[in-house]
PDB file of C-alpha atoms in Angstrom:
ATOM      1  CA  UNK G  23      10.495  -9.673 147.403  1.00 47.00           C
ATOM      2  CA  UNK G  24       8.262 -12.303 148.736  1.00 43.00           C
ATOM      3  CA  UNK G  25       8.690 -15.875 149.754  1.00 37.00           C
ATOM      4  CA  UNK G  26       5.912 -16.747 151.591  1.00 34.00           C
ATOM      5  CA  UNK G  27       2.968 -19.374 152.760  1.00 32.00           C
ATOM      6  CA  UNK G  28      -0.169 -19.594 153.590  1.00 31.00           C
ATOM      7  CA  UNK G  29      -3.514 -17.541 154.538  1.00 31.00           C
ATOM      8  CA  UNK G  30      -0.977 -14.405 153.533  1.00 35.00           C
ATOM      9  CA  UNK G  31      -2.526 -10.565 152.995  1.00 37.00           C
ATOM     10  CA  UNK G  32       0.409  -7.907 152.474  1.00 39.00           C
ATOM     11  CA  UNK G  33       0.720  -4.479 151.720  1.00 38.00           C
ATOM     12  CA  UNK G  34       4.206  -3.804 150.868  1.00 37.00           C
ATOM     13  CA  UNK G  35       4.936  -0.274 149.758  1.00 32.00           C
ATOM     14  CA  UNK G  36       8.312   0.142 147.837  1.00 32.00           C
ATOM     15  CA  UNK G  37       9.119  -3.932 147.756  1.00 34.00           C
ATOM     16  CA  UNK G  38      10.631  -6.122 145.313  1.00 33.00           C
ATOM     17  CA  UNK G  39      10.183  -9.227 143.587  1.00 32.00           C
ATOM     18  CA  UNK G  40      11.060 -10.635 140.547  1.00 30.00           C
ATOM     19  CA  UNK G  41      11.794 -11.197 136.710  1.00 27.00           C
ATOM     20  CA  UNK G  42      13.750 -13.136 134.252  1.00 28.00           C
ATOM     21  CA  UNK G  43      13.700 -15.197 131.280  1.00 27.00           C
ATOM     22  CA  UNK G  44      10.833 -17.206 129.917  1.00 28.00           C
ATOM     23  CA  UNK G  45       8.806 -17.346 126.757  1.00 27.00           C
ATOM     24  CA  UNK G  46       5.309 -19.273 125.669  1.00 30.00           C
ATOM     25  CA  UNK G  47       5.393 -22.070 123.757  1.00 33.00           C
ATOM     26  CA  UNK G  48       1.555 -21.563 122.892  1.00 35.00           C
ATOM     27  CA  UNK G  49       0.955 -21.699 119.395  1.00 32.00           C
ATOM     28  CA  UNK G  50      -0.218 -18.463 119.245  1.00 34.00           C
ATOM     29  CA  UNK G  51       3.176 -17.207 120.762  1.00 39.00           C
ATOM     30  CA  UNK G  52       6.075 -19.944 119.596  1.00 39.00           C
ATOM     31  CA  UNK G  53       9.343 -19.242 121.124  1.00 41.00           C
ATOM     32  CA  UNK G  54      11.991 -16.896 119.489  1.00 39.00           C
ATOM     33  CA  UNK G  55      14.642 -19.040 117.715  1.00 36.00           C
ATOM     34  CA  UNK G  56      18.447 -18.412 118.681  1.00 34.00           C
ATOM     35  CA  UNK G  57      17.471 -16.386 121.910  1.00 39.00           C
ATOM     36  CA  UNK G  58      20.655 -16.673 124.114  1.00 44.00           C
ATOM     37  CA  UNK G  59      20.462 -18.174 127.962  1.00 65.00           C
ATOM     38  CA  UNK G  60      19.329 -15.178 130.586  1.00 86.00           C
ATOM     39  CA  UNK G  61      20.763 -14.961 133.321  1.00 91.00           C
ATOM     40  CA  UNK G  62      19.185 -14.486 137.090  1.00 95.00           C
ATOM     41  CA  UNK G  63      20.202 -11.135 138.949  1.00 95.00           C
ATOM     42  CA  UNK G  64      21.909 -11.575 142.309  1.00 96.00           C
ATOM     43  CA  UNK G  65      19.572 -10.272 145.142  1.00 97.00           C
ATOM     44  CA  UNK G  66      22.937 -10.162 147.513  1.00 97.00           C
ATOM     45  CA  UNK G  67      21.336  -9.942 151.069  1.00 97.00           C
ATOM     46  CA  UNK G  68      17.959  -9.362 150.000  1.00 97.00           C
ATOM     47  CA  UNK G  69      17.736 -13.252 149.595  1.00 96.00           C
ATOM     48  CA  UNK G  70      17.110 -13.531 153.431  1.00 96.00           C
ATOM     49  CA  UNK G  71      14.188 -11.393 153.620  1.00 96.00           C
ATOM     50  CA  UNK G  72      10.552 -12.546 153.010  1.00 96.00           C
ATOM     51  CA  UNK G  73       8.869  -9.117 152.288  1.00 96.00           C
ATOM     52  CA  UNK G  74      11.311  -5.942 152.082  1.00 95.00           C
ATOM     53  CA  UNK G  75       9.699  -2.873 151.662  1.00 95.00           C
ATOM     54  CA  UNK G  76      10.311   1.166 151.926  1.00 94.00           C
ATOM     55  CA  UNK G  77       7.157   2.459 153.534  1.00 93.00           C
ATOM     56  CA  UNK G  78       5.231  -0.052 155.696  1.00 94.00           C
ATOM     57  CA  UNK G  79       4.195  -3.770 155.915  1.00 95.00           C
ATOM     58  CA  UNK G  80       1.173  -4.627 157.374  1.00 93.00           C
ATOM     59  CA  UNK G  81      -0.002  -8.559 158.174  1.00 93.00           C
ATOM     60  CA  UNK G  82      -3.919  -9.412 158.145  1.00 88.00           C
ATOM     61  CA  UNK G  83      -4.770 -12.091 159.959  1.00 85.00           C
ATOM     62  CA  UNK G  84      -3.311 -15.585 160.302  1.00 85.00           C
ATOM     63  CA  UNK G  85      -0.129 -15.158 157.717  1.00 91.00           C
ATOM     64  CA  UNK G  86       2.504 -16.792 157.725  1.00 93.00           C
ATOM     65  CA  UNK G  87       6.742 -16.154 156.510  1.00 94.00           C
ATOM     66  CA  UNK G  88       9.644 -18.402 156.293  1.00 94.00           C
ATOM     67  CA  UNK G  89      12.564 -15.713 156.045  1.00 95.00           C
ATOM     68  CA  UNK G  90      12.710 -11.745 157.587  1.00 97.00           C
ATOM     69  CA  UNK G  91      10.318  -8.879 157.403  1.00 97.00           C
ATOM     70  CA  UNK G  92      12.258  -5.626 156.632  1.00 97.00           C
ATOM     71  CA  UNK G  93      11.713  -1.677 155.984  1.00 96.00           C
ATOM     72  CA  UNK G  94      13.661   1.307 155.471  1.00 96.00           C
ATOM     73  CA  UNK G  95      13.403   4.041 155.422  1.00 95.00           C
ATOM     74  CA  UNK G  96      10.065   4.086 156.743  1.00 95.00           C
ATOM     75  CA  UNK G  97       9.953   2.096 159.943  1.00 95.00           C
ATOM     76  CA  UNK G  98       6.001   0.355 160.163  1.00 96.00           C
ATOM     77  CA  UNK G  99       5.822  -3.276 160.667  1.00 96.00           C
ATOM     78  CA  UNK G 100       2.191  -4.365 161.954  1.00 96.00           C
ATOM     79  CA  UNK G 101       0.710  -7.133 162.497  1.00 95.00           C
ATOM     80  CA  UNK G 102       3.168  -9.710 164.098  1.00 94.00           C
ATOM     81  CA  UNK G 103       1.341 -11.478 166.136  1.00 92.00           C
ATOM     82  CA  UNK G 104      -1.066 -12.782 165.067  1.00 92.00           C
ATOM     83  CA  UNK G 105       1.523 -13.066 161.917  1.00 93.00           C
ATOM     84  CA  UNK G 106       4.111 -15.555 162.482  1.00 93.00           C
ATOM     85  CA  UNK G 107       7.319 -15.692 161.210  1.00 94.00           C
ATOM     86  CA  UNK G 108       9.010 -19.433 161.283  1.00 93.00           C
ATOM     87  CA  UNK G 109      12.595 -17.991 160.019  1.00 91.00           C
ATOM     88  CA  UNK G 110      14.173 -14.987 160.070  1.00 94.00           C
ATOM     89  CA  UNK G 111      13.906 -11.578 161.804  1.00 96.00           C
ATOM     90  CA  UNK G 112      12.034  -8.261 161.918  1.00 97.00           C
ATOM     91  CA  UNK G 113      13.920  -5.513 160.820  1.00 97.00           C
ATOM     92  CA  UNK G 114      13.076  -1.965 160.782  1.00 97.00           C
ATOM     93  CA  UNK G 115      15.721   0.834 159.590  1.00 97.00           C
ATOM     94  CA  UNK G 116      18.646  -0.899 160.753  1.00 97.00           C
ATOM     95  CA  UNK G 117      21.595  -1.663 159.577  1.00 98.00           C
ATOM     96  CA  UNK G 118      20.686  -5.187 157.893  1.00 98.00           C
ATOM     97  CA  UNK G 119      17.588  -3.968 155.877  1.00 97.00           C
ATOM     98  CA  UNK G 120      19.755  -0.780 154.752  1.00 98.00           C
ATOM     99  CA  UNK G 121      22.036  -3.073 152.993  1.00 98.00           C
ATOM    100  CA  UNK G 122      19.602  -5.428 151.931  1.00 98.00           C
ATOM    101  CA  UNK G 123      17.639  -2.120 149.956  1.00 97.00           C
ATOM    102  CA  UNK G 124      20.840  -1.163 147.930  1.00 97.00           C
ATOM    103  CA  UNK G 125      21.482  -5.016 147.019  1.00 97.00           C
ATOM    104  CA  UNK G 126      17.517  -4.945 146.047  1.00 96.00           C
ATOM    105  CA  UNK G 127      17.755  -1.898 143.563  1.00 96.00           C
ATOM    106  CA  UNK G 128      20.862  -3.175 142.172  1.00 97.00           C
ATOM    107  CA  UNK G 129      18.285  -6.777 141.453  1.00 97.00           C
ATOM    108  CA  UNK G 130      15.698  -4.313 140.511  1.00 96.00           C
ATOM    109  CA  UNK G 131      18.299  -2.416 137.765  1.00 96.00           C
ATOM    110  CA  UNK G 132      19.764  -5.345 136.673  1.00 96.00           C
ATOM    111  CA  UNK G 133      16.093  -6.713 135.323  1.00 96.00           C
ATOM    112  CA  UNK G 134      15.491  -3.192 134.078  1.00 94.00           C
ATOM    113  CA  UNK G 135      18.647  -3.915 131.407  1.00 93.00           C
ATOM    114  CA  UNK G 136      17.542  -7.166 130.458  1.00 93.00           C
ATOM    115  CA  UNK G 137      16.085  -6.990 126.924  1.00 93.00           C
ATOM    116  CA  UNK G 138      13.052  -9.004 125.898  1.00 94.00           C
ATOM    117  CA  UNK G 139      13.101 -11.909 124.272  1.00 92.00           C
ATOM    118  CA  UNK G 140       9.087 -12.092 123.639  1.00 95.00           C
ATOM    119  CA  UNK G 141       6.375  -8.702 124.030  1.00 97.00           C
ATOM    120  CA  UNK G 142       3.265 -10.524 125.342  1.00 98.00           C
ATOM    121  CA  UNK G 143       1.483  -6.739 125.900  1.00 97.00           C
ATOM    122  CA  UNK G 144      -2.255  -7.503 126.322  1.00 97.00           C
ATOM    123  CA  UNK G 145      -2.009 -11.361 126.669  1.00 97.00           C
ATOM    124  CA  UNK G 146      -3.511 -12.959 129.301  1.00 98.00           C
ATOM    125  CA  UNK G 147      -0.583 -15.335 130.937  1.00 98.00           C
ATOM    126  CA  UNK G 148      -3.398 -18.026 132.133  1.00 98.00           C
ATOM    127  CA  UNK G 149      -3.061 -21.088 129.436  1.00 98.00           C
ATOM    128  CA  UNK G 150       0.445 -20.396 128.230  1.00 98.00           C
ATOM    129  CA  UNK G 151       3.088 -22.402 129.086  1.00 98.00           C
ATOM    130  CA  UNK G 152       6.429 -20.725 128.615  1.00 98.00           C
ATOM    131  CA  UNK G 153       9.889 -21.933 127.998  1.00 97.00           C
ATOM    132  CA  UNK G 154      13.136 -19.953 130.049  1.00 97.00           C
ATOM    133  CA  UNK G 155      13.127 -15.980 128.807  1.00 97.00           C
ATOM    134  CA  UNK G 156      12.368 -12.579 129.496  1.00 98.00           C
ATOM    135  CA  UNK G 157       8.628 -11.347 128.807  1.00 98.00           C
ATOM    136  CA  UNK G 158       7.667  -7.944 128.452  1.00 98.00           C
ATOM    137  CA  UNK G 159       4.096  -5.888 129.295  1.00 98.00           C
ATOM    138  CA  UNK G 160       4.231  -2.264 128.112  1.00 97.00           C
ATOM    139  CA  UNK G 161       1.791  -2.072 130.709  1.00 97.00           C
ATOM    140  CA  UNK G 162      -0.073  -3.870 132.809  1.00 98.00           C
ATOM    141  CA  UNK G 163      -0.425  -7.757 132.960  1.00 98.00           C
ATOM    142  CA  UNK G 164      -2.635 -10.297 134.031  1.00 98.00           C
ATOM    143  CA  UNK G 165      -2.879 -13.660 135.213  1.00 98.00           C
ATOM    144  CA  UNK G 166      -6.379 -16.193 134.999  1.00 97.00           C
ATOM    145  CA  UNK G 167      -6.324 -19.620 135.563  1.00 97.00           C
ATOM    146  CA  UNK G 168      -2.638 -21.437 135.396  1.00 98.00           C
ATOM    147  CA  UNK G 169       0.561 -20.296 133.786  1.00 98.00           C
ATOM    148  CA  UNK G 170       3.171 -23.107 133.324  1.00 98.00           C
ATOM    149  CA  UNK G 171       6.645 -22.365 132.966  1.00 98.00           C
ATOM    150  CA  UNK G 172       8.335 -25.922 131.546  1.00 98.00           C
ATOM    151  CA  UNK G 173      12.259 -25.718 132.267  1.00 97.00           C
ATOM    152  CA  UNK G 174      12.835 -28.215 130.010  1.00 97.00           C
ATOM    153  CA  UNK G 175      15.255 -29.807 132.650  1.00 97.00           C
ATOM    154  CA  UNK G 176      17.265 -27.210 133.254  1.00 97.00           C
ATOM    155  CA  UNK G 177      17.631 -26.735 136.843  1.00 95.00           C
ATOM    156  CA  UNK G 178      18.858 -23.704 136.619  1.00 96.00           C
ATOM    157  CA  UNK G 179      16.522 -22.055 134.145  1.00 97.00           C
ATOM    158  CA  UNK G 180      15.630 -18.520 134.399  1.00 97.00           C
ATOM    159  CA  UNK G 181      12.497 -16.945 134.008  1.00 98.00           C
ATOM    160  CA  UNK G 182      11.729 -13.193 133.710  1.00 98.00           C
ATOM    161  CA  UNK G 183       8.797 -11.443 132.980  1.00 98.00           C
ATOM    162  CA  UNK G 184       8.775  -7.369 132.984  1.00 98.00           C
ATOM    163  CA  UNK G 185       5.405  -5.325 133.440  1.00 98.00           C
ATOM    164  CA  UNK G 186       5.425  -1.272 132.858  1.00 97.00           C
ATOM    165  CA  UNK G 187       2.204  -0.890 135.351  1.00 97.00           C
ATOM    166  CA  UNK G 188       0.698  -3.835 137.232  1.00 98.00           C
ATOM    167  CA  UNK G 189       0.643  -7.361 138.031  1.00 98.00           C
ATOM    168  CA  UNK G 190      -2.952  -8.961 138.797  1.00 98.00           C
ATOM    169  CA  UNK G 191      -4.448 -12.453 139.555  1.00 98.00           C
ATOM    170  CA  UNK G 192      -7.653 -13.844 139.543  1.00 97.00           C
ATOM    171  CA  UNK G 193      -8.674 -15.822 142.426  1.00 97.00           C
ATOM    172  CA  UNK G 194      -7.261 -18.806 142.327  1.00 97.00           C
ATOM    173  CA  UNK G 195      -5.140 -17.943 139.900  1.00 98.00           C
ATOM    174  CA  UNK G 196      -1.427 -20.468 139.237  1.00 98.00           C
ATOM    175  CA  UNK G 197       1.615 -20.333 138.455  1.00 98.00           C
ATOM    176  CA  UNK G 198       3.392 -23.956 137.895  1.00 98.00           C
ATOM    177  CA  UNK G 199       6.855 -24.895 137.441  1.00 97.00           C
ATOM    178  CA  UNK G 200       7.342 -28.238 135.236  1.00 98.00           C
ATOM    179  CA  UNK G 201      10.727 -30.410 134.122  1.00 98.00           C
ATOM    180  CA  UNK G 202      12.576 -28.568 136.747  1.00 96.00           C
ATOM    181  CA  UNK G 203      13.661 -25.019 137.593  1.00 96.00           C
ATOM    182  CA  UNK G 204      13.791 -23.147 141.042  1.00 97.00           C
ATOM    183  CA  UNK G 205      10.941 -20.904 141.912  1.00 97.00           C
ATOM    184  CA  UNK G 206      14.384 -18.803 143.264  1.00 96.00           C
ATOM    185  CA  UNK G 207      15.074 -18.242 139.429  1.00 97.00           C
ATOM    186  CA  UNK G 208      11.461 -16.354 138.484  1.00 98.00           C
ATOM    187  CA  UNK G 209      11.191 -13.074 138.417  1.00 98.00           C
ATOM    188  CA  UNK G 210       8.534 -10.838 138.314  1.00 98.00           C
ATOM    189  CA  UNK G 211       9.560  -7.259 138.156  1.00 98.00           C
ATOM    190  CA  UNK G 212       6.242  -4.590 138.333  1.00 98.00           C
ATOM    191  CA  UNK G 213       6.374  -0.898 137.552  1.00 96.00           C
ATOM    192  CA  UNK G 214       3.588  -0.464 139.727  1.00 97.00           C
ATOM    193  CA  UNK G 215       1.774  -2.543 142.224  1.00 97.00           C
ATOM    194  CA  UNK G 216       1.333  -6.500 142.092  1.00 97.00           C
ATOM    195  CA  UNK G 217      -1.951  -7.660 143.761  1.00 97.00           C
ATOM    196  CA  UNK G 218      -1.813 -11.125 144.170  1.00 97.00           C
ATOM    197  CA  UNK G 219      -5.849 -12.918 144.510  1.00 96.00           C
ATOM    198  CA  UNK G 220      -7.691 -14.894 147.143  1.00 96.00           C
ATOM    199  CA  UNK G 221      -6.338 -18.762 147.257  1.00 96.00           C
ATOM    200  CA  UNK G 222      -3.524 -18.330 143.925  1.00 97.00           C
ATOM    201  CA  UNK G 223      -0.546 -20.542 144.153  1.00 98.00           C
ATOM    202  CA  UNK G 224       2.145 -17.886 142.814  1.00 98.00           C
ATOM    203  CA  UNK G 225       6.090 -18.481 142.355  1.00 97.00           C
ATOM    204  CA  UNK G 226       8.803 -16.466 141.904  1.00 97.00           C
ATOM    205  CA  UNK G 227      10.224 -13.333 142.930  1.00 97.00           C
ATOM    206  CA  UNK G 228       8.086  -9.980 143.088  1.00 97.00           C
ATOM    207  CA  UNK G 229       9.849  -6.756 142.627  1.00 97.00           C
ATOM    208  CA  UNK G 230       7.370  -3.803 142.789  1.00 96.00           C
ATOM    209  CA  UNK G 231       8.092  -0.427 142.552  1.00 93.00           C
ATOM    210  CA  UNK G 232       4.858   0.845 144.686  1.00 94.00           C
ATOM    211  CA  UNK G 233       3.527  -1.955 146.692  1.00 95.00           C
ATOM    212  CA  UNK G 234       2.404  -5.704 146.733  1.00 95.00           C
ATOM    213  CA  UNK G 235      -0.780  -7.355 148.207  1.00 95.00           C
ATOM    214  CA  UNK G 236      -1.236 -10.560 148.809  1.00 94.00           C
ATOM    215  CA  UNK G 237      -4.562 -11.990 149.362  1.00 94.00           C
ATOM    216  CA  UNK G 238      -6.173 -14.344 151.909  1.00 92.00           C
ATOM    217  CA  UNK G 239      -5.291 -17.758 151.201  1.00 93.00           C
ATOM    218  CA  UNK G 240      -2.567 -16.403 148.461  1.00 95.00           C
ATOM    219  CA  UNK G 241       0.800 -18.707 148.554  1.00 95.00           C
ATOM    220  CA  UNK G 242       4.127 -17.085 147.517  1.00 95.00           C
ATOM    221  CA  UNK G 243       7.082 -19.294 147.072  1.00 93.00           C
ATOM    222  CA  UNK G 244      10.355 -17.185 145.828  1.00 83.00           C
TER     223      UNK G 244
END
């Protein structure tokens, strides 16, 4: 799971971030009528960390965190300095990140039983704007331009979207939150590997099963 800022290039193997509910309301994909509120998955202790990850983490260049860096049960953490962390804590196969890994699969198994609410397989998310919901890729899924998720004043709307393979974004790719909503409450759970491009403004959660990278000038806010 990432929540992150600025100038930020990752490579998270075994991490996690995020999925929930949301839905387009694009006319070529109206919302499903009578779809019942979805609910967000506890992260328990994984909420602290900024990246969490099974294999390594590795920091290019001037990046920057706002909550921990953990591993387990692989024990590589490079790149801090020049990386700076304003919050939080390094943690490598202790105690902490070992609890913090069963409260993540327990996230991560959680989104796996949520059932869709709208199959957007081969859509391109840039354009749509999307009302609370789960959204489902058999495979991989993509992101050019902006995606807007409205809330519809809800503040505690939930969205969810779930990809079998990858997540990808162009450079300068978007994701914006309208009427309300936490970026806590989006979700964005990968089978694969999320690569998140040069300069996009991303929110939500990332939950990957193989790694995430984050690009140069990439923001993550989770």
């Amino acid at each position: 799971m990432i929540g992150s800022r600025t100038s930020l290039q990752f490579l998270v193997t075994v991490a996690v971030a995020a999925a929930s509910n949301a839905f387009a309301a694009s006319p070529a994909h109206p919302p499903a009528a009578g779809v019942a509120a979805v609910s967000a998955p506890s992260l328990g202790s994984a909420a602290a960390f900024a990246v969490l990850a099974g294999s390594s983490v590795t920091s290019v260049g001037a990046t920057t965190l706002d909550a921990s860096v953990g591993v387990d049960p692989g024990l590589t953490v490079t790149g801090f300095p020049p990386g700076l962390l304003t919050g939080g804590a390094i943690h490598s196969g202790d105690t902490t990140v070992q609890a913090a890994k069963v409260d993540l699969g327990i996230a991560f198994d959680a989104l796996s039983a949520d059932g869709c609410t709208n199959d957007l397989s081969g859509v391109d998310l840039g354009g749509l704007t999307l009302v609370p919901g789960v959204y489902c890729f058999s495979a991989a899924g993509s992101l050019t331009g902006t995606l807007t998720l409205d809330a519809q004043g809800n503040p505690d709307a939930v969205f969810i979207f779930k990809l079998g393979s990858t997540l990808t974004t162009g450079s300068g790719a978007t994701v914006a939150r309208i009427n309300g909503g936490q970026d806590c409450n989006v979700f964005w759970q990968v089978g694969s590997s999320a690569t998140i491009g040069v300069g996009t403004t991303f929110v939500g959660n990332i939950l990957a099963f193989t790694s995430i990278t984050v690009n140069t000038g990439a923001t993550v806010s989770g």
